[in-house]
Short mmCIF file of C-alpha atoms in Angstrom, two decimals:
data_model
loop_
_atom_site.label_atom_id
_atom_site.label_comp_id
_atom_site.label_asym_id
_atom_site.label_seq_id
_atom_site.Cartn_x
_atom_site.Cartn_y
_atom_site.Cartn_z
CA MET R 1 -22.49 10.91 7.93
CA ALA R 2 -24.03 10.16 11.29
CA ILE R 3 -20.84 10.34 13.30
CA SER R 4 -22.34 8.76 16.42
CA THR R 5 -22.80 5.46 14.59
CA ILE R 6 -19.06 4.96 14.01
CA GLU R 7 -17.27 2.74 16.51
CA HIS R 8 -14.16 4.38 17.98
CA PHE R 9 -10.92 2.34 18.15
CA LYS R 10 -8.62 4.06 20.64
CA TYR R 11 -4.88 3.42 20.72
CA ASP R 12 -1.55 4.89 21.79
CA LYS R 13 2.13 3.99 21.42
CA LYS R 14 1.95 1.11 23.90
CA ASP R 15 -0.26 -0.69 21.36
CA PHE R 16 2.47 -0.73 18.70
CA HIS R 17 4.24 -3.98 17.76
CA PHE R 18 7.74 -3.36 16.42
CA VAL R 19 8.78 -7.02 16.29
CA THR R 20 6.51 -9.92 15.41
CA SER R 21 6.59 -13.43 13.96
CA SER R 22 4.29 -15.81 12.14
CA GLU R 23 3.63 -17.57 15.47
CA ASN R 24 2.40 -14.47 17.31
CA GLU R 25 -1.21 -14.05 18.34
CA ASP R 26 -3.37 -11.33 16.84
CA SER R 27 -3.24 -7.90 18.44
CA LYS R 28 -6.29 -6.09 19.78
CA PHE R 29 -6.47 -4.25 16.45
CA ASP R 30 -6.25 -7.46 14.42
CA ILE R 31 -9.05 -9.07 16.42
CA VAL R 32 -11.40 -6.09 16.20
CA PHE R 33 -10.66 -5.49 12.53
CA LYS R 34 -11.19 -9.10 11.45
CA GLU R 35 -14.41 -9.40 13.44
CA ARG R 36 -15.77 -6.20 11.91
CA TRP R 37 -14.69 -7.14 8.37
CA SER R 38 -16.29 -10.59 8.70
CA LYS R 39 -19.50 -9.00 9.95
CA LEU R 40 -19.69 -6.67 6.94
CA GLU R 41 -19.01 -9.63 4.69
CA GLN R 42 -21.88 -11.61 6.29
CA ASP R 43 -24.15 -8.57 5.96
CA ASN R 44 -23.51 -8.55 2.18
CA ILE R 45 -21.91 -5.10 2.18
CA LEU R 46 -19.33 -6.31 -0.36
CA ARG R 47 -20.18 -6.32 -4.06
CA TYR R 48 -18.91 -9.89 -4.35
CA SER R 49 -17.26 -12.62 -2.29
CA VAL R 50 -13.50 -13.10 -2.10
CA GLU R 51 -13.67 -16.02 0.31
CA HIS R 52 -12.33 -18.66 -2.08
CA LEU R 53 -10.07 -17.10 -4.70
CA GLU R 54 -8.08 -19.34 -7.00
CA GLU R 55 -4.39 -18.60 -6.42
CA LYS R 56 -0.92 -19.84 -7.25
CA VAL R 57 2.77 -18.99 -6.92
CA LEU R 58 4.32 -18.59 -10.35
CA GLU R 59 7.22 -20.87 -11.14
CA GLY R 60 10.52 -19.02 -11.08
CA LYS R 61 12.93 -16.96 -9.01
CA TYR R 62 10.68 -14.21 -7.64
CA GLY R 63 7.71 -16.14 -6.31
CA PHE R 64 5.10 -13.89 -7.91
CA PHE R 65 1.75 -14.56 -6.25
CA ALA R 66 -1.28 -14.59 -8.56
CA GLN R 67 -4.93 -14.54 -7.50
CA LEU R 68 -7.88 -14.81 -9.87
CA ASN R 69 -10.50 -12.15 -9.14
CA ILE R 70 -12.82 -11.79 -12.13
CA ASN R 71 -15.51 -10.00 -10.13
CA ARG R 72 -13.33 -6.97 -9.45
CA ALA R 73 -13.11 -6.27 -13.17
CA THR R 74 -16.84 -6.47 -13.75
CA ASN R 75 -18.54 -5.41 -10.51
CA ARG R 76 -16.48 -2.53 -9.12
CA ARG R 77 -17.34 1.16 -9.37
CA LYS R 78 -16.05 2.74 -12.57
CA PRO R 79 -12.64 4.32 -11.84
CA GLU R 80 -12.31 8.08 -12.14
CA GLU R 81 -10.67 9.54 -15.22
CA ILE R 82 -7.27 10.86 -14.13
CA THR R 83 -5.52 13.31 -16.47
CA SER R 84 -2.98 15.01 -14.20
CA MET R 85 -1.10 14.45 -10.94
CA PHE R 86 -2.29 17.90 -9.89
CA LYS R 87 -5.96 17.24 -10.57
CA PRO R 88 -7.94 19.01 -7.82
CA PHE R 89 -10.47 17.28 -5.61
CA ASP R 90 -13.92 17.33 -7.22
CA PRO R 91 -16.82 17.28 -4.72
CA ASN R 92 -19.19 16.24 -7.52
CA SER R 93 -17.27 13.03 -8.27
CA PHE R 94 -17.42 9.99 -6.05
CA ASN R 95 -15.39 10.58 -2.90
CA PHE R 96 -15.12 9.11 0.58
CA THR R 97 -17.39 11.64 2.25
CA LYS R 98 -20.17 9.82 0.38
CA ILE R 99 -19.61 6.31 1.70
CA LEU R 100 -22.37 4.73 3.75
CA ASP R 101 -22.19 4.28 7.53
CA LYS R 102 -22.41 0.53 7.07
CA GLU R 103 -19.14 0.50 5.09
CA VAL R 104 -17.16 2.02 7.98
CA LEU R 105 -15.30 -0.39 10.26
CA PHE R 106 -14.25 2.15 12.88
CA ASP R 107 -12.78 5.56 13.65
CA ILE R 108 -9.08 5.45 14.57
CA ASP R 109 -8.52 8.93 15.92
CA SER R 110 -10.66 11.45 17.78
CA GLY R 111 -14.01 9.82 17.18
CA ASN R 112 -15.33 12.57 14.88
CA GLY R 113 -15.32 10.38 11.76
CA ASP R 114 -12.46 12.23 10.06
CA ASN R 115 -9.88 9.41 10.29
CA ILE R 116 -11.53 6.09 9.59
CA ILE R 117 -11.06 2.55 8.38
CA SER R 118 -13.55 1.58 5.69
CA VAL R 119 -14.07 -1.73 3.94
CA ASN R 120 -13.28 -1.73 0.23
CA VAL R 121 -16.61 -2.91 -1.17
CA SER R 122 -14.80 -4.15 -4.29
CA PRO R 123 -11.95 -6.02 -2.58
CA ILE R 124 -8.86 -7.51 -4.15
CA LEU R 125 -8.78 -10.18 -1.42
CA TRP R 126 -10.23 -10.93 2.01
CA SER R 127 -9.53 -8.02 4.44
CA HIS R 128 -8.93 -5.40 1.71
CA SER R 129 -9.80 -2.05 3.31
CA LEU R 130 -9.08 1.66 3.14
CA LEU R 131 -7.38 4.06 5.51
CA LEU R 132 -9.12 7.42 5.01
CA PRO R 133 -7.13 10.14 6.80
CA GLN R 134 -8.57 13.64 7.26
CA ARG R 135 -11.29 12.80 4.78
CA PHE R 136 -13.41 15.86 5.57
CA LYS R 137 -10.55 18.08 4.35
CA CYS R 138 -11.34 16.68 0.89
CA LEU R 139 -7.69 16.37 -0.11
CA PRO R 140 -6.74 15.04 -3.55
CA GLN R 141 -4.84 11.76 -3.88
CA GLN R 142 -1.44 13.12 -2.88
CA ALA R 143 0.28 11.48 0.09
CA THR R 144 0.69 13.83 3.05
CA LEU R 145 3.11 13.57 5.97
CA TYR R 146 0.15 13.12 8.31
CA SER R 147 -1.34 10.28 6.24
CA PHE R 148 2.06 8.60 5.93
CA LYS R 149 2.42 8.50 9.72
CA LYS R 150 -1.11 7.14 10.10
CA ALA R 151 -0.24 4.38 7.62
CA ILE R 152 2.84 3.36 9.62
CA GLU R 153 0.86 3.45 12.87
CA LEU R 154 -1.73 1.18 11.28
CA LEU R 155 0.98 -1.34 10.39
CA LEU R 156 2.35 -1.22 13.94
CA LEU R 157 -1.08 -1.75 15.50
CA SER R 158 -1.14 -5.15 13.84
CA ASN R 159 0.82 -8.05 15.29
CA SER R 160 0.61 -9.93 12.01
CA VAL R 161 3.52 -10.46 9.63
CA ASN R 162 0.95 -10.29 6.82
CA MET R 163 -0.22 -6.67 7.20
CA ARG R 164 0.55 -4.59 4.07
CA ILE R 165 -0.10 -0.90 3.32
CA LEU R 166 -0.37 0.45 -0.25
CA PHE R 167 -0.67 3.79 -2.02
CA ASN R 168 -1.24 4.60 -5.70
CA SER R 169 -0.65 8.16 -6.84
CA LEU R 170 -2.68 9.86 -9.52
CA CYS R 171 -1.52 8.62 -12.93
CA ALA R 172 -0.25 5.44 -11.20
CA ASN R 173 -3.63 3.69 -11.32
CA ALA R 174 -5.31 5.41 -8.38
CA SER R 175 -9.07 5.07 -8.93
CA VAL R 176 -10.41 7.87 -6.72
CA ASN R 177 -9.00 11.39 -6.40
CA HIS R 178 -9.55 11.63 -2.63
CA LEU R 179 -6.70 10.89 -0.22
CA HIS R 180 -6.70 7.20 0.72
CA TRP R 181 -4.37 4.30 1.47
CA HIS R 182 -5.14 0.63 0.90
CA PHE R 183 -4.29 -2.14 3.34
CA CYS R 184 -4.83 -5.86 3.70
CA TYR R 185 -3.48 -9.05 5.21
CA LEU R 186 -1.61 -10.84 2.42
CA ASN R 187 -1.02 -14.34 3.78
CA GLN R 188 1.90 -15.13 1.54
CA ARG R 189 5.64 -14.74 1.99
CA MET R 190 7.01 -12.42 -0.68
CA PHE R 191 10.43 -11.93 -2.28
CA LEU R 192 10.65 -8.23 -1.39
CA GLU R 193 10.28 -8.90 2.34
CA THR R 194 13.97 -9.85 2.44
CA ALA R 195 15.31 -8.99 -1.04
CA PRO R 196 18.90 -7.66 -1.14
CA LEU R 197 19.16 -3.86 -1.21
CA ARG R 198 22.01 -1.49 -2.02
CA ILE R 199 22.50 1.86 -0.29
CA LEU R 200 22.23 4.70 -2.78
CA VAL R 201 22.61 7.70 -0.44
CA ASP R 202 22.18 8.01 3.36
CA TYR R 203 18.94 6.10 4.15
CA LEU R 204 17.82 5.53 0.56
CA CYS R 205 18.37 2.07 -0.91
CA ILE R 206 17.63 0.59 -4.30
CA ILE R 207 16.35 -2.88 -5.11
CA GLU R 208 19.24 -5.02 -6.28
CA ASP R 209 17.45 -7.85 -8.02
CA PHE R 210 13.79 -7.52 -8.95
CA PRO R 211 11.99 -6.66 -12.21
CA SER R 212 10.26 -3.53 -10.83
CA LYS R 213 13.13 -1.10 -10.29
CA GLY R 214 12.62 1.17 -7.30
CA PHE R 215 13.67 2.59 -3.96
CA CYS R 216 13.43 1.38 -0.38
CA ILE R 217 13.78 2.85 3.11
CA LYS R 218 14.31 0.50 6.08
CA PHE R 219 13.14 1.36 9.58
CA LEU R 220 16.15 -0.22 11.32
CA SER R 221 18.49 2.15 9.48
CA PHE R 222 17.34 5.01 11.69
CA LYS R 223 19.05 5.87 14.94
CA GLU R 224 16.94 5.23 18.03
CA LYS R 225 14.34 3.63 15.73
CA ASN R 226 12.37 6.86 15.51
CA ILE R 227 9.04 6.60 13.65
CA ASP R 228 8.87 10.34 12.95
CA ASP R 229 12.31 10.36 11.29
CA PHE R 230 11.45 7.24 9.29
CA VAL R 231 8.19 8.69 8.01
CA ALA R 232 9.62 12.15 7.34
CA TYR R 233 12.41 10.73 5.19
CA ALA R 234 10.07 8.54 3.16
CA TYR R 235 7.68 11.44 2.73
CA LYS R 236 10.53 13.60 1.46
CA ILE R 237 11.08 11.13 -1.40
CA VAL R 238 7.38 10.96 -2.25
CA ALA R 239 6.95 14.76 -2.07
CA TYR R 240 9.83 15.13 -4.54
CA LEU R 241 8.11 12.75 -6.97
CA GLN R 242 4.78 14.52 -6.59
CA LEU R 243 6.29 18.00 -7.06
CA ASN R 244 8.02 16.84 -10.25
CA GLU R 245 4.88 15.10 -11.57
CA ILE R 246 6.39 11.63 -11.42
CA ALA R 247 3.75 8.94 -10.96
CA HIS R 248 4.52 6.54 -8.12
CA ASN R 249 3.38 3.53 -6.12
CA ILE R 250 4.16 2.84 -2.45
CA TYR R 251 4.15 -0.50 -0.63
CA ILE R 252 4.86 -0.89 3.10
CA THR R 253 5.59 -4.33 4.50
CA ARG R 254 7.03 -6.08 7.51
CA SER R 255 10.55 -7.33 6.90
CA LYS R 256 13.47 -9.17 8.47
CA SER R 257 16.87 -7.62 9.14
CA ASN R 258 18.26 -11.07 8.37
CA PRO R 259 16.45 -13.59 6.14
CA ASP R 260 17.44 -16.41 8.52
CA LYS R 261 15.66 -14.83 11.48
CA LEU R 262 12.27 -16.05 12.64
CA GLU R 263 11.23 -12.58 13.77
CA PHE R 264 10.07 -9.81 11.49
CA ASP R 265 11.99 -7.00 13.18
CA ASP R 266 12.07 -4.39 10.40
CA ILE R 267 9.73 -2.38 8.18
CA ARG R 268 10.39 -1.57 4.54
CA ILE R 269 8.80 1.28 2.61
CA TYR R 270 9.12 0.62 -1.11
CA ILE R 271 8.64 3.52 -3.51
CA TRP R 272 8.48 3.10 -7.27
CA ALA R 273 8.70 5.97 -9.74
CA ARG R 274 6.93 4.64 -12.79
CA ARG R 275 5.60 5.38 -16.25
CA PRO R 276 2.35 7.35 -15.91
CA ASN R 277 -1.03 6.04 -16.89
CA TYR R 278 -3.55 8.66 -18.02
CA GLY R 279 -7.30 8.48 -18.45
CA VAL R 280 -9.58 5.73 -17.13
CA LYS R 281 -7.58 2.66 -16.19
CA ASN R 282 -8.44 -0.62 -17.86
CA THR R 283 -10.11 -2.79 -15.24
CA LYS R 284 -10.43 -5.91 -17.37
CA ASP R 285 -6.80 -6.84 -17.96
CA PHE R 286 -3.60 -7.14 -15.96
CA ILE R 287 -2.75 -3.61 -14.77
CA ILE R 288 0.21 -2.41 -12.73
CA ALA R 289 -0.32 -0.59 -9.45
CA ALA R 290 1.16 -1.02 -5.95
CA CYS R 291 0.18 -4.69 -5.57
CA GLU R 292 1.71 -5.67 -8.86
CA VAL R 293 5.06 -3.88 -8.52
CA PHE R 294 5.44 -5.70 -5.19
CA GLY R 295 4.77 -9.07 -6.83
CA HIS R 296 1.14 -9.67 -5.82
CA LEU R 297 -0.90 -10.11 -8.98
CA PRO R 298 -4.70 -9.81 -8.88
CA ILE R 299 -5.67 -11.30 -12.26
CA ARG R 300 -9.03 -10.38 -13.75
CA THR R 301 -9.56 -12.92 -16.52
CA GLN R 302 -9.39 -16.71 -16.48
CA GLU R 303 -7.34 -16.68 -19.67
CA GLY R 304 -4.84 -14.28 -18.14
CA TYR R 305 -4.59 -16.34 -14.98
CA ASP R 306 -4.08 -19.60 -16.86
CA SER R 307 -1.36 -18.21 -19.14
CA ILE R 308 0.59 -15.88 -16.83
CA THR R 309 4.30 -16.59 -16.38
CA GLU R 310 7.19 -15.04 -14.47
CA GLU R 311 8.82 -14.02 -17.74
CA TYR R 312 5.72 -12.11 -18.86
CA VAL R 313 5.24 -10.40 -15.49
CA SER R 314 8.91 -9.44 -15.31
CA LYS R 315 8.78 -7.77 -18.72
CA CYS R 316 5.64 -5.83 -17.74
CA LEU R 317 7.21 -4.58 -14.50
CA GLU R 318 10.48 -3.62 -16.18
CA ASN R 319 8.60 -1.78 -18.91
CA VAL R 320 6.70 0.36 -16.40
CA THR R 321 9.59 1.15 -14.03
CA THR R 322 13.08 0.83 -15.54
CA ASN R 323 13.35 3.95 -17.71
CA ILE R 324 11.78 6.26 -15.12
CA PHE R 325 13.93 4.77 -12.35
CA THR R 326 17.07 5.42 -14.39
CA LYS R 327 16.08 9.03 -15.06
CA VAL R 328 15.02 9.78 -11.48
CA LYS R 329 17.81 8.05 -9.55
CA GLU R 330 20.62 10.58 -9.94
CA LYS R 331 18.27 13.57 -9.69
CA LEU R 332 16.93 12.20 -6.43
CA VAL R 333 20.44 11.72 -5.05
CA LYS R 334 21.28 15.32 -5.93
CA PHE R 335 18.07 16.55 -4.32
CA LEU R 336 18.79 14.68 -1.07
CA GLN R 337 22.37 15.91 -0.96
CA GLU R 338 21.35 19.52 -1.57
CA THR R 339 18.55 19.46 1.01
CA GLY R 340 20.60 17.71 3.67
CA GLY R 341 20.95 14.01 4.28
CA SER R 342 21.25 12.16 7.56
CA THR R 343 24.09 10.30 9.26
CA ARG R 344 23.63 6.57 9.24
CA GLU R 345 24.50 4.36 12.18
#
């Protein structure tokens, strides 16, 4: 990698946006990112176009959002075969030290090319990109505390209500065993932005009414609205799942403390323990990863798109999450109580 060719995006805490709305203007990050992404799109860096995807909101209670993207099933790089959540990094397999300079949008840290934003050349939708933290350490696809904080900082650099951050663990339909987070601008209001939650223990909530059964941590629950505390608590949950070989998906989204508010003044980190998926994931049919458990459904066949219903999606999500959620819930409560919880406001 010719480090000198990577543009450096510098930022500090004054660039963070903790409250935003759909009427707000783009931040400096949003402007630079969108310009760079559009340029790569015009330069034909992507394997296919996602400019005009067919899309629809499924009829029903949850507002599942489906997008038809046949090209992703047929034109993307073959996903890596994943057999264990402790599979070590393999330098001989595809990894993000091998991406081309022209795929890199910019460096977001020291300028040495270690922490970068890269376009996803096989995108789910317009803007789909990758956060690649500490990539030269060649870490396997296991979320780290450092990468978690970088993901939250990325969300805060945006002034858009549509910024979303995603993570798929090994055996939860991650495609590459090299530490990475996905992000995109999903221009659609989603049920889980304001869905009712129930406190399980200290900061940990559970989803009250949604087919994918999982956990949630809200930023506004933390005293003094401390990012480090917020990230550390979420990471504690994820580290527990990883240590116990429980496959998981993570989705981070802007949220409202009150559904009637205009402002998005909160952040939600959703974490789903889920049934593992071993081997090479099927890229031709409807599969369940972080997008899908959140309610965003990239569909890869015309037949699947035409026939999909809320009832079918709900059954798929329940099948992947419910049993594992039930088994993990009480064990997770015990773990948090034994290792020390926190006092809520």
